XYZ file of C-alpha atoms in Angstrom:
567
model
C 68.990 -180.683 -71.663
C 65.906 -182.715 -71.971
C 62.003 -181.198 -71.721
C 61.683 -182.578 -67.825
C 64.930 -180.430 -66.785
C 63.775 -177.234 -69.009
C 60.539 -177.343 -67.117
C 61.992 -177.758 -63.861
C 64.455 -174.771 -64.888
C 61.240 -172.689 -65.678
C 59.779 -173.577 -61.942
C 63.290 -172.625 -60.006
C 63.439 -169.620 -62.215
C 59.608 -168.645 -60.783
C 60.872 -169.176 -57.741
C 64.204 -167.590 -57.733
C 61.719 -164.772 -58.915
C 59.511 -165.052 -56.105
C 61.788 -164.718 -53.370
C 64.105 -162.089 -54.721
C 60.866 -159.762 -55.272
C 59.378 -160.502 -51.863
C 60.345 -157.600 -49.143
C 62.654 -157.960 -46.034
C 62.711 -156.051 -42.869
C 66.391 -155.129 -42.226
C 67.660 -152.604 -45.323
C 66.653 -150.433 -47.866
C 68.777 -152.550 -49.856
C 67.483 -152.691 -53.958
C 69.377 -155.645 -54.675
C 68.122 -157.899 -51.984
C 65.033 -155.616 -51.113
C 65.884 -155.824 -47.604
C 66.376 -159.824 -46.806
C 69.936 -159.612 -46.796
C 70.470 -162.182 -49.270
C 69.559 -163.074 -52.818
C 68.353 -165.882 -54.622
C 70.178 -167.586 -58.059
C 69.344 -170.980 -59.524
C 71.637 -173.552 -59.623
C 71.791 -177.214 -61.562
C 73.499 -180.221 -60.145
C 74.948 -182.296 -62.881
C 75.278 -185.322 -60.884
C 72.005 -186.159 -59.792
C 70.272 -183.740 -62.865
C 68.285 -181.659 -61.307
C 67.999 -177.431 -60.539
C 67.599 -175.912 -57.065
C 67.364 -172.699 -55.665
C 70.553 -171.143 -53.703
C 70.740 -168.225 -51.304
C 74.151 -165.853 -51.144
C 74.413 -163.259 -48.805
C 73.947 -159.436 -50.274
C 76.422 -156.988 -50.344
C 74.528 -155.248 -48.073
C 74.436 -157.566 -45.097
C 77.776 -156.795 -43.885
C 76.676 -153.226 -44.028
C 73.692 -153.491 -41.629
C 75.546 -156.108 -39.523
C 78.594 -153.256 -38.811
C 75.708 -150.732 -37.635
C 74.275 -153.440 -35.343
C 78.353 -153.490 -33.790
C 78.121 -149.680 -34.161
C 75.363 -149.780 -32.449
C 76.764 -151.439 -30.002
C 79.374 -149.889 -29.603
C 77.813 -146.839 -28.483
C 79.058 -144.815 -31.789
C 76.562 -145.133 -33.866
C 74.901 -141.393 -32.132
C 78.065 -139.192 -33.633
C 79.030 -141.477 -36.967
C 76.747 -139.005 -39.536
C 77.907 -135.971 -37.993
C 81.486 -136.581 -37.507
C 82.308 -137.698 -41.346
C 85.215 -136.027 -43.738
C 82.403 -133.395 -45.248
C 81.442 -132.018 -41.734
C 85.363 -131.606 -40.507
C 86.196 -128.229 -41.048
C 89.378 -127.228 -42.560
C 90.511 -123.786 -41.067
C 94.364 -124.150 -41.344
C 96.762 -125.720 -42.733
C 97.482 -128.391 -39.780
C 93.662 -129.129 -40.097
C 94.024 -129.852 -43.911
C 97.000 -132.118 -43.420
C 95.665 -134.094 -40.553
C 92.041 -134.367 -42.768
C 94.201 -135.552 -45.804
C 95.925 -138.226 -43.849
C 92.756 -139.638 -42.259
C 90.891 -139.308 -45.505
C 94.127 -142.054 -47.567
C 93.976 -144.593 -44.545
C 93.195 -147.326 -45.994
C 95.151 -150.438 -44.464
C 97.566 -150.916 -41.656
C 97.501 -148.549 -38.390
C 96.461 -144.759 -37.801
C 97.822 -142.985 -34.969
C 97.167 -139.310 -33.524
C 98.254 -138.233 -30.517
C 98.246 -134.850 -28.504
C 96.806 -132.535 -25.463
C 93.327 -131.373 -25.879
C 93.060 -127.561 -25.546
C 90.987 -126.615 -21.808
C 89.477 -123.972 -19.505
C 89.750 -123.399 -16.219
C 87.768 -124.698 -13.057
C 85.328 -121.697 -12.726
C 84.577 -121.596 -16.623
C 80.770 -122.443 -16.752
C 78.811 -124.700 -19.102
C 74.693 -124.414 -20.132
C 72.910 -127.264 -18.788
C 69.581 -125.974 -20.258
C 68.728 -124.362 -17.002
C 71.421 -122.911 -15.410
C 75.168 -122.031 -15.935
C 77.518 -124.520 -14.117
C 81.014 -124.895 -13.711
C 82.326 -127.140 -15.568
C 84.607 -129.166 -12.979
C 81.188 -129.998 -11.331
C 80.120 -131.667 -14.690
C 77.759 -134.656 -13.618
C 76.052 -135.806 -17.214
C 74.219 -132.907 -18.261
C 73.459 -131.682 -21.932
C 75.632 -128.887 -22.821
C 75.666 -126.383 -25.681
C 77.170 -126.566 -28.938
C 77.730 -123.800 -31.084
C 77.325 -124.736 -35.370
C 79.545 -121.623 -37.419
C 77.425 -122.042 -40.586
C 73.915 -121.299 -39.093
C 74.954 -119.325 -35.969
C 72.918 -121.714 -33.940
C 73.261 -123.336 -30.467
C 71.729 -126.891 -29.315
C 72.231 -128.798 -26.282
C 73.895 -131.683 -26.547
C 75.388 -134.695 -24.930
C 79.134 -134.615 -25.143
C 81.022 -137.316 -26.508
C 83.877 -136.458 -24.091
C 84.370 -134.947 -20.802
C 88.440 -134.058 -20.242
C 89.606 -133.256 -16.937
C 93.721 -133.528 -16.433
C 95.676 -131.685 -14.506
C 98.049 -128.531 -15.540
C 99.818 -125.981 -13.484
C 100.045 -123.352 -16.011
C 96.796 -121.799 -17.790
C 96.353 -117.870 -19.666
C 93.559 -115.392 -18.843
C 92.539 -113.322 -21.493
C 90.960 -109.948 -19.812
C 90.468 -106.624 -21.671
C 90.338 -102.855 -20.102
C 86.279 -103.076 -19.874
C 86.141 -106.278 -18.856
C 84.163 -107.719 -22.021
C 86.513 -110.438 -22.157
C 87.327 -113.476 -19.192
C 88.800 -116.316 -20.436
C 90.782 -118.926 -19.235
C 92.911 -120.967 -21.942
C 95.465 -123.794 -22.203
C 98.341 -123.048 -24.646
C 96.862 -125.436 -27.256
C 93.307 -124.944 -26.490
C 91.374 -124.167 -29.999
C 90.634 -120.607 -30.196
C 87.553 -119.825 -32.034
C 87.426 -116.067 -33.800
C 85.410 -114.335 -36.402
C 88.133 -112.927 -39.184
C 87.705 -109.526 -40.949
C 85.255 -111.533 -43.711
C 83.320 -112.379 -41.420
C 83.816 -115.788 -41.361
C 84.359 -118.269 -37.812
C 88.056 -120.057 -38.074
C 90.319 -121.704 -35.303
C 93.744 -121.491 -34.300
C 95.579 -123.021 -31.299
C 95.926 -120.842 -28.734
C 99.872 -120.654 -29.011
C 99.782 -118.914 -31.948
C 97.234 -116.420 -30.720
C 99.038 -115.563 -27.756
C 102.826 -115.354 -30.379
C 100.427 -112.944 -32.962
C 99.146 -111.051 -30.033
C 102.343 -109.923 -28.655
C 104.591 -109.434 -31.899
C 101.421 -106.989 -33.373
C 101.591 -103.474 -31.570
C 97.991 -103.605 -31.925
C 97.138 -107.153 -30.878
C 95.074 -110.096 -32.619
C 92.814 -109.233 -35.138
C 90.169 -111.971 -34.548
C 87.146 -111.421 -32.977
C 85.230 -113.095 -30.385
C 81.856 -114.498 -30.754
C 79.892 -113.858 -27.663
C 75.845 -114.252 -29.327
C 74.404 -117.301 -30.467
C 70.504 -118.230 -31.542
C 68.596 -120.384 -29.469
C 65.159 -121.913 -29.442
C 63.147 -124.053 -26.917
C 60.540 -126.246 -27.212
C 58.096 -122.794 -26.524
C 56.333 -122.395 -23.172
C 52.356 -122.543 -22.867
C 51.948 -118.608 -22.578
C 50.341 -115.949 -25.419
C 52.961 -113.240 -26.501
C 50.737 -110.844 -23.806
C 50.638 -112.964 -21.263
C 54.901 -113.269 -21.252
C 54.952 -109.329 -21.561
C 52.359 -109.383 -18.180
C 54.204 -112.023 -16.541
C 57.193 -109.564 -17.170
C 55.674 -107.079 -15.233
C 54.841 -108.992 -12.342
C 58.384 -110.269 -12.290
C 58.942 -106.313 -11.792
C 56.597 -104.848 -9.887
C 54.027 -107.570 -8.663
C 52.905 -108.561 -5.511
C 50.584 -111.932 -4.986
C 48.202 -111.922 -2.604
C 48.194 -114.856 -0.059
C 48.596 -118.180 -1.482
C 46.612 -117.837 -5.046
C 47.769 -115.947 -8.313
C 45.740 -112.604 -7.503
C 48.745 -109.896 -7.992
C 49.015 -106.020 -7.381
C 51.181 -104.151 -9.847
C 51.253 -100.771 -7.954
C 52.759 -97.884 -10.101
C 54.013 -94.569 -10.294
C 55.257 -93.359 -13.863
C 52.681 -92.721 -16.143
C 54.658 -94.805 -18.997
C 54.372 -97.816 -16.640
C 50.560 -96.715 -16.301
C 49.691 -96.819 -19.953
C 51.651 -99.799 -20.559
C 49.832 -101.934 -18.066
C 46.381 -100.298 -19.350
C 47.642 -101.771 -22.761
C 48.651 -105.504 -21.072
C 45.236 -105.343 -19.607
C 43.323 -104.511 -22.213
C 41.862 -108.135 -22.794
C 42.066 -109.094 -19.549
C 39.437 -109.112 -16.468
C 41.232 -106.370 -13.654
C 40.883 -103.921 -11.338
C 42.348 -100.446 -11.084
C 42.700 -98.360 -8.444
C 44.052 -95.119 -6.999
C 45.829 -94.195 -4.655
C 47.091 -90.817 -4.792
C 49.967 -90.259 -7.220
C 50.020 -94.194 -7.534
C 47.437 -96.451 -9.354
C 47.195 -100.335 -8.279
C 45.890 -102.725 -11.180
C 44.455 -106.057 -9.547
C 44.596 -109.060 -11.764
C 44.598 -112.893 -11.920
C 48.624 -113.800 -13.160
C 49.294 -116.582 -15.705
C 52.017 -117.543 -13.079
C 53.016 -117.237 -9.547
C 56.465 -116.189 -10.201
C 58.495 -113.271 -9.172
C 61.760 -114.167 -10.965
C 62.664 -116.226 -14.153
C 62.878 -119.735 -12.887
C 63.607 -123.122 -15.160
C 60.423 -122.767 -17.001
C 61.068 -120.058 -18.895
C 64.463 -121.402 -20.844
C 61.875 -123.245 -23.220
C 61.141 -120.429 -24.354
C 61.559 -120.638 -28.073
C 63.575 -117.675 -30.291
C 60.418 -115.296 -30.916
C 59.213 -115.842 -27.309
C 62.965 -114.756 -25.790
C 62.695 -111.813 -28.274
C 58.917 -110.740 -26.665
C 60.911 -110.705 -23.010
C 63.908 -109.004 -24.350
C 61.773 -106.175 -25.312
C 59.526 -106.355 -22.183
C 61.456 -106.094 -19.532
C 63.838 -103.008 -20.459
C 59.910 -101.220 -19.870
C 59.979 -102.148 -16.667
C 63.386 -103.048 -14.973
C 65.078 -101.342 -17.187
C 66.696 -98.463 -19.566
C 67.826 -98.010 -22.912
C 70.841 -95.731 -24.323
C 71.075 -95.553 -28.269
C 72.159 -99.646 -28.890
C 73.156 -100.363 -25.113
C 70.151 -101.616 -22.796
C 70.392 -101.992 -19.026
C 68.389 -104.654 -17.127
C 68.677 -104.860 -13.708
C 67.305 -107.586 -10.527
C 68.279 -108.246 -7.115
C 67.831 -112.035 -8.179
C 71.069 -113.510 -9.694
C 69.031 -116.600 -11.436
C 66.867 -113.565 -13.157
C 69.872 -111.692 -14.318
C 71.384 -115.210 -15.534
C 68.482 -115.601 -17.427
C 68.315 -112.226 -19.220
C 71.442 -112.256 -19.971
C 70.846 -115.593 -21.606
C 67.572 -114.369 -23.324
C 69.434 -111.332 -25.262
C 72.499 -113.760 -25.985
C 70.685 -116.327 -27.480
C 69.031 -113.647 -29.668
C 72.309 -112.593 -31.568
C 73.055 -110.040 -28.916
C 76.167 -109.189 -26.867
C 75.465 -108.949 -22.747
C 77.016 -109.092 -19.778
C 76.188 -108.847 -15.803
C 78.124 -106.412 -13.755
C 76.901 -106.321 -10.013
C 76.210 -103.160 -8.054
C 76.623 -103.504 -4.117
C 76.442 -99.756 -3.198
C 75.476 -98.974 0.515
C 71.816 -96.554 1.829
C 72.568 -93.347 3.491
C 71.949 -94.977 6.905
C 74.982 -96.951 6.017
C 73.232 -100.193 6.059
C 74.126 -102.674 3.065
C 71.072 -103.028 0.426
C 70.848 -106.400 -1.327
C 73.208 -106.823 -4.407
C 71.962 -105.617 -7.481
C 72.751 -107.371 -10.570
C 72.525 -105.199 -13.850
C 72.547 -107.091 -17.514
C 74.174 -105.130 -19.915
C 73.147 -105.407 -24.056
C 74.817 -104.058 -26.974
C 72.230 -104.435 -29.626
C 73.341 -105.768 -33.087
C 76.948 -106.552 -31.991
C 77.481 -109.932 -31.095
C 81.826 -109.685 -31.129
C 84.485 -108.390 -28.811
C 87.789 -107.491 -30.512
C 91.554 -108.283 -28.415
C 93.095 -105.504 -30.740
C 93.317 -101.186 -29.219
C 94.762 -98.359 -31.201
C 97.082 -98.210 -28.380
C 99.628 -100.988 -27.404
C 98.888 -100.420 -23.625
C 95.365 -101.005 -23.898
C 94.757 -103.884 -26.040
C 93.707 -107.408 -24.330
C 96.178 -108.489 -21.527
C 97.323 -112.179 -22.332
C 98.704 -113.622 -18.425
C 100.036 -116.783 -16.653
C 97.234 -117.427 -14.609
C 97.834 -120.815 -12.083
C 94.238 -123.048 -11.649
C 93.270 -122.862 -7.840
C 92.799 -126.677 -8.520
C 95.778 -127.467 -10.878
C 93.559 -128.483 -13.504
C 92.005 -128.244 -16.604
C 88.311 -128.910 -18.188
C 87.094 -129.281 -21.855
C 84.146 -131.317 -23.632
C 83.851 -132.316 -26.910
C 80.880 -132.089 -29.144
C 80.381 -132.659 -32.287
C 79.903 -128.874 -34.386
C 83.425 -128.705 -32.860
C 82.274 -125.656 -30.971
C 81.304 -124.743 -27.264
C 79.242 -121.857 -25.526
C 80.746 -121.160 -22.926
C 80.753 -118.488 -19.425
C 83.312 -117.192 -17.255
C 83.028 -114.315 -14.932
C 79.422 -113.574 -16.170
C 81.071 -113.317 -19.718
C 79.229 -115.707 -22.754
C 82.202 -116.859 -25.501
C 82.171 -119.323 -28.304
C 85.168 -121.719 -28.124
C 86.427 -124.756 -30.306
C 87.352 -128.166 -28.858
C 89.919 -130.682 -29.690
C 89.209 -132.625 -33.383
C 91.274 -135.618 -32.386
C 87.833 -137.963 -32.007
C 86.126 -136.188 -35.513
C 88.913 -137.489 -37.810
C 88.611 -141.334 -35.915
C 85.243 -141.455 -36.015
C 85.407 -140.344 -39.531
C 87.826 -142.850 -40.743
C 85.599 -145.740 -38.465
C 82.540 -144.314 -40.553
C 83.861 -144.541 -44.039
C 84.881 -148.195 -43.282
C 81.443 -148.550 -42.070
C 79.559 -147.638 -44.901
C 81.724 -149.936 -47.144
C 80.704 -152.621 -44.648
C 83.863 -153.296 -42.635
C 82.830 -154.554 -39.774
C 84.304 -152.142 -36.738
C 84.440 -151.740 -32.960
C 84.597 -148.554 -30.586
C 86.515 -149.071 -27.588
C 86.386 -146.400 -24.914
C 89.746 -147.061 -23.519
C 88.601 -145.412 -19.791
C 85.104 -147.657 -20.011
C 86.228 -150.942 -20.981
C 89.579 -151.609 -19.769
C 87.722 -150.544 -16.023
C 85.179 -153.459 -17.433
C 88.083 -155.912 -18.599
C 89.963 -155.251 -15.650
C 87.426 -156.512 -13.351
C 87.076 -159.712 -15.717
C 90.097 -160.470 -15.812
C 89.997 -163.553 -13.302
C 86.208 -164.732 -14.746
C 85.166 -167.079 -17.836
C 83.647 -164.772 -19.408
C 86.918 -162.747 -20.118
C 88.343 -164.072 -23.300
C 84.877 -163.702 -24.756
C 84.621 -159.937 -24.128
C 88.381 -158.840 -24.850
C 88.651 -161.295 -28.114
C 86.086 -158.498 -29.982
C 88.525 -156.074 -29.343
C 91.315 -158.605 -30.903
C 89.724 -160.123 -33.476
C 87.473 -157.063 -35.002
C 88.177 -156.394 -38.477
C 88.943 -152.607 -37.382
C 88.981 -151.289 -33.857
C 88.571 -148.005 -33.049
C 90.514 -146.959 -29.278
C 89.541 -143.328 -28.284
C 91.739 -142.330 -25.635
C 94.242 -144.635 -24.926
C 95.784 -144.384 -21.576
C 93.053 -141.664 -20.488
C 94.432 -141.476 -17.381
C 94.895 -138.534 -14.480
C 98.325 -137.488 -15.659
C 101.104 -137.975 -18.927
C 103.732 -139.915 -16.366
C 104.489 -143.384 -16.398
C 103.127 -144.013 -12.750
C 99.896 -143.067 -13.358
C 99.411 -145.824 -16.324
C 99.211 -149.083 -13.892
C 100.453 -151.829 -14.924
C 97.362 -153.550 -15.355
C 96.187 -150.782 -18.276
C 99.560 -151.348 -20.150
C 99.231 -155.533 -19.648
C 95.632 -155.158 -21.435
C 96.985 -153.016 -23.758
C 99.746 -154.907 -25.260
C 97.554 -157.949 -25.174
C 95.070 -156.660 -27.342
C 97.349 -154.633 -29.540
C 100.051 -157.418 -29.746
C 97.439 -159.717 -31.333
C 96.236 -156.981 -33.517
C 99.888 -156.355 -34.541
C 100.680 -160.495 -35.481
C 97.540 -160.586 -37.590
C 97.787 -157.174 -39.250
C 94.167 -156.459 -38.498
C 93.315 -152.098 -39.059
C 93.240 -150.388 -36.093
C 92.552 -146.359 -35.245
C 93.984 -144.867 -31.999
C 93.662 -141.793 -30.306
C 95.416 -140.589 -27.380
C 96.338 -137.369 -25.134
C 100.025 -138.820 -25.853
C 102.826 -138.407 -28.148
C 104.169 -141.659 -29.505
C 107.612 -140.567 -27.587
C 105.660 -140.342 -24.402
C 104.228 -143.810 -25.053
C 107.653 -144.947 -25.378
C 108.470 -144.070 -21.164
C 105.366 -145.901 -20.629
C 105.850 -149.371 -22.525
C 108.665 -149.311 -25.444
C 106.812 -152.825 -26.996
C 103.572 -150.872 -27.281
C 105.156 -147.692 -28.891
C 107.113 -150.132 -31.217
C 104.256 -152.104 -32.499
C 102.312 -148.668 -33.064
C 105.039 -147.167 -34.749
C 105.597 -149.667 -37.214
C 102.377 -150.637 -38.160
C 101.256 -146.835 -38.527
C 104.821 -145.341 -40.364
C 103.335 -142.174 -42.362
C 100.133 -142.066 -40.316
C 101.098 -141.596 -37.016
C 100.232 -137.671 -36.366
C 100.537 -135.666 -33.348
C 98.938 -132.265 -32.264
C 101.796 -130.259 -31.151
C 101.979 -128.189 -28.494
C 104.454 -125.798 -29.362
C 104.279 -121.529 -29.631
C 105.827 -121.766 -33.635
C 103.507 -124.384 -34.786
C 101.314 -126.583 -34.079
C 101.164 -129.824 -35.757
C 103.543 -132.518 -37.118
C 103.568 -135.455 -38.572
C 106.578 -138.577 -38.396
């Protein structure tokens, strides 16, 4: 190498140096500091000279699978559905996890029902309970076992299917309603303390072979916090007592608090202290005049902000004024359901156990008096227990048949719901089927392996309608061609029979998975079906998924003696 090619090394080298320091915009990326790609020097021995050459980085098919994640509309769930946050509570769980977790080349399968709840179970929208067969989008809440915490979410599934055949779980006292499929996932504290799941089956098998019952215990409490409401800690307790005992004056927040105990005297003497009012009396009574924070006279929307400390401040206030207290048990009581709803809600989501009873008694004139709703607290118990000393009186397990033959679930992803039925609050697992393939489509993800998430119910209702346009092979050739493809739910359809899959789902279907099949490309399925039951529906789609998957193709069994298999 002569002088003039050392030199004009020495100027490629600056500028290989350059442009590998100078910063990109796309990655964190250390190697190519966020361009993508890197820069080397090359020498062409043919013409003698040295030029600069850009590669891609390792890290560019990294940040291009998160733009397809992206995309794909899984990007929200893939860091909190991964291997480390699936929770291994038995030994079905473990084998499924250590399954998903050596996938690394050909097909995975898993296939099986998703545990439900009946029609009339409710869900928390953030404002209100409401049933869950009237879901329409809303946030629900999730329930994480490690902090004891509950946030709203949005669900990455809704299930609805139909069933004819459902159990109701009831105890003598009635602190237990619950409505459960046979392989729902039952969530229950153990004698440590700690939360586990089990399918119901083998709940309902321990329950009647033990003269005492199941052991487990259900969570009913949770912690919650809002965003906080714009009132001071006195003016919630004050707004407390005008929920109570107030009455507004025309059209403006003036409000009368007229009294007779002297407790209830004293403690709006204390509320008042700080505050410009007006007392007067009127025989045995005394009438406190005062401008209210709100115009309210029960516990609307507004106050579910609340955050933790300020639902603590209104548990305390109102047992003073609609209310009593007996050692740990506290009574609340209202005429207004939506107030009840929310007390009860207020001492749940404060770690304690409550429930509303209703009280419908008639005056002595015979007339009917508007329902009374009383909220019942047990303060610093949070679980109800299935098991009694005596075999007649422990929790009554029952066929119970769904007034609309079907069945409801979401799933989230703690892996845990808060749930209502009959006025009662429970914590309940969910199916894990879409946690272990979103897990598996994450870890190929992070290695940069490019991957797609196909809704099955979403697009093949998009594809469908394509079918006859130009634009068709263009849409359905990312779901053939991607280096992995993800399908959660195949065949979500309204029932597990062959009629109900048209012909049209199983036509797409094969065509994608056919191609998928010939050029051995990865591919991660989940379905509500067993690979038997795909078999009455198309034999050539079965077949393909069979072979390609062999020793991963798992299935959540529904069965009373166990629960999970593999082929």
């Amino acid at each position: 190498m002569n002088d003039t090619e050392k030199c004009f090394d020495e100027r490629v080298l600056k500028e290989v140096e350059r442009l590998n320091a100078s910063k990109g915009e796309y990655t964190d990326c250390p190697i190519c500091n966020g361009k993508t790609i890197v820069y080397k020097p090359a020498y062409n021995a043919d013409f003698h000279y040295w030029y600069c050459v850009a590669t891609s980085c390792s890290c560019y098919q990294q940040w291009k699978s998160k733009k397809l994640a992206h995309s794909s509309g899984i990007e929200q769930c893939l860091n909190d559905l991964t291997f480390d946050n699936y929770v291994v509570e038995s030994e079905w769980q473990a084998n499924v996890k250590n399954k998903a977790m050596g996938y690394t080349d050909g097909w995975f399968y898993i296939g099986g029902g998703s545990g439900c709840v009946d029609c009339d179970t409710e869900y928390f929208t953030g404002t209100e309970w409401k049933k869950i067969s009237e879901y329409d989008g809303n946030k629900v809440l999730q329930y994480n076992p490690k902090t004891k915490e509950a946030s709203l979410t949005q669900p990455l599934r809704y299930i609805s299917k139909p069933t004819e055949k459902l159990y109701q779980i009831s105890t003598l006292r009635g602190s237990v309603n619950m409505c459960l499929s046979d392989d729902h996932s039952f969530a229950y504290i153990t004698s440590k303390g700690h939360m586990q799941k089990k399918k119901f089956s083998e709940v309902m098998e321990i329950h009647q072979n033990r003269r005492q019952g199941f052991y487990g215990k259900i969570e009913t409490a949770f912690l919650y916090s809002g965003k906080g409401i714009d009132l001071t800690d006195n003016e919630i307790r004050l707004m407390c007592a005008v929920m109570a005992d107030g009455c507004f004056r025309n059209k403006v927040n003036f409000c009368d608090i007229r009294v007779k105990k002297q407790r209830k005297k004293e403690r709006m003497r204390e509320l008042l202290k700080n505050v410009k009012h007006k007392e007067y009396f009127r025989g045995e009574y005394s009438v406190f005049r005062f401008y209210a924070p709100r115009k309210e006279k029960e516990f609307t929307d507004y106050w579910y902000q609340c955050n933790n400390h300020q639902l603590k401040i209104i548990c305390d206030e109102v047992i003073h004024w609609d209310g009593s207290v007996n050692g740990k048990r506290k009574m609340f009581f209202s005429t207004s359901k939506k107030s009840a709803d929310f007390i009860q809600f207020a001492f749940s989501a404060t770690g304690n156990r409550s429930t509303i009873g209703t009280d419908n008694f008639q005056r002595n004139d015979n007339r009917e008096r508007p329902v009374c709703y009383y909220v019942n607290c047990v303060s610093g118990n949070s679980t109800v227990s299935m098991v009694c000393s005596k075999e007649k009186t422990k929790a009554k397990i029952e066929e119970f048949k769904p007034k609309d033959q079907k069945q409801y679930c979401f799933t989230v992803e703690t892996g845990y719901l808060v749930l209502r039925r009959g006025n009662r609050i429970f914590i309940t697992g969910n199916c894990g089927k879409t946690h272990i393939c979103t897990a598996i489509a994450g870890r190929f993800l992070a290695t940069g392996t490019p991957t797609i998430y196909m809704l099955w119910s979403d697009e093949s209702k998009k594809l469908k309608r394509l079918v006859n346009d130009n634009d068709y092979e263009k849409h359905i050739n990312k779901f053939k061609t991607a280096e992995l493809l993800y399908i959660d739910d195949l065949f979500k359809v309204k029932d597990k029979k062959k009629e109900y899959v048209s012909d049209g789902d199983v036509k797409l279907a094969f065509e994608i998975l056919n191609y998928r099949y010939i050029n051995k490309l990865k591919t991660v399925i989940s379905s509500e079906f067993y690979l038997s039951e795909l078999i009455e529906i198309d034999s050539a789609i079965a077949g393909r998924i069979k072979q390609m998957a062999k020793n991963n193709c798992l299935s959540i069994k529904r069965d009373l003696s166990r629960n999970y298999r593999l082929k």
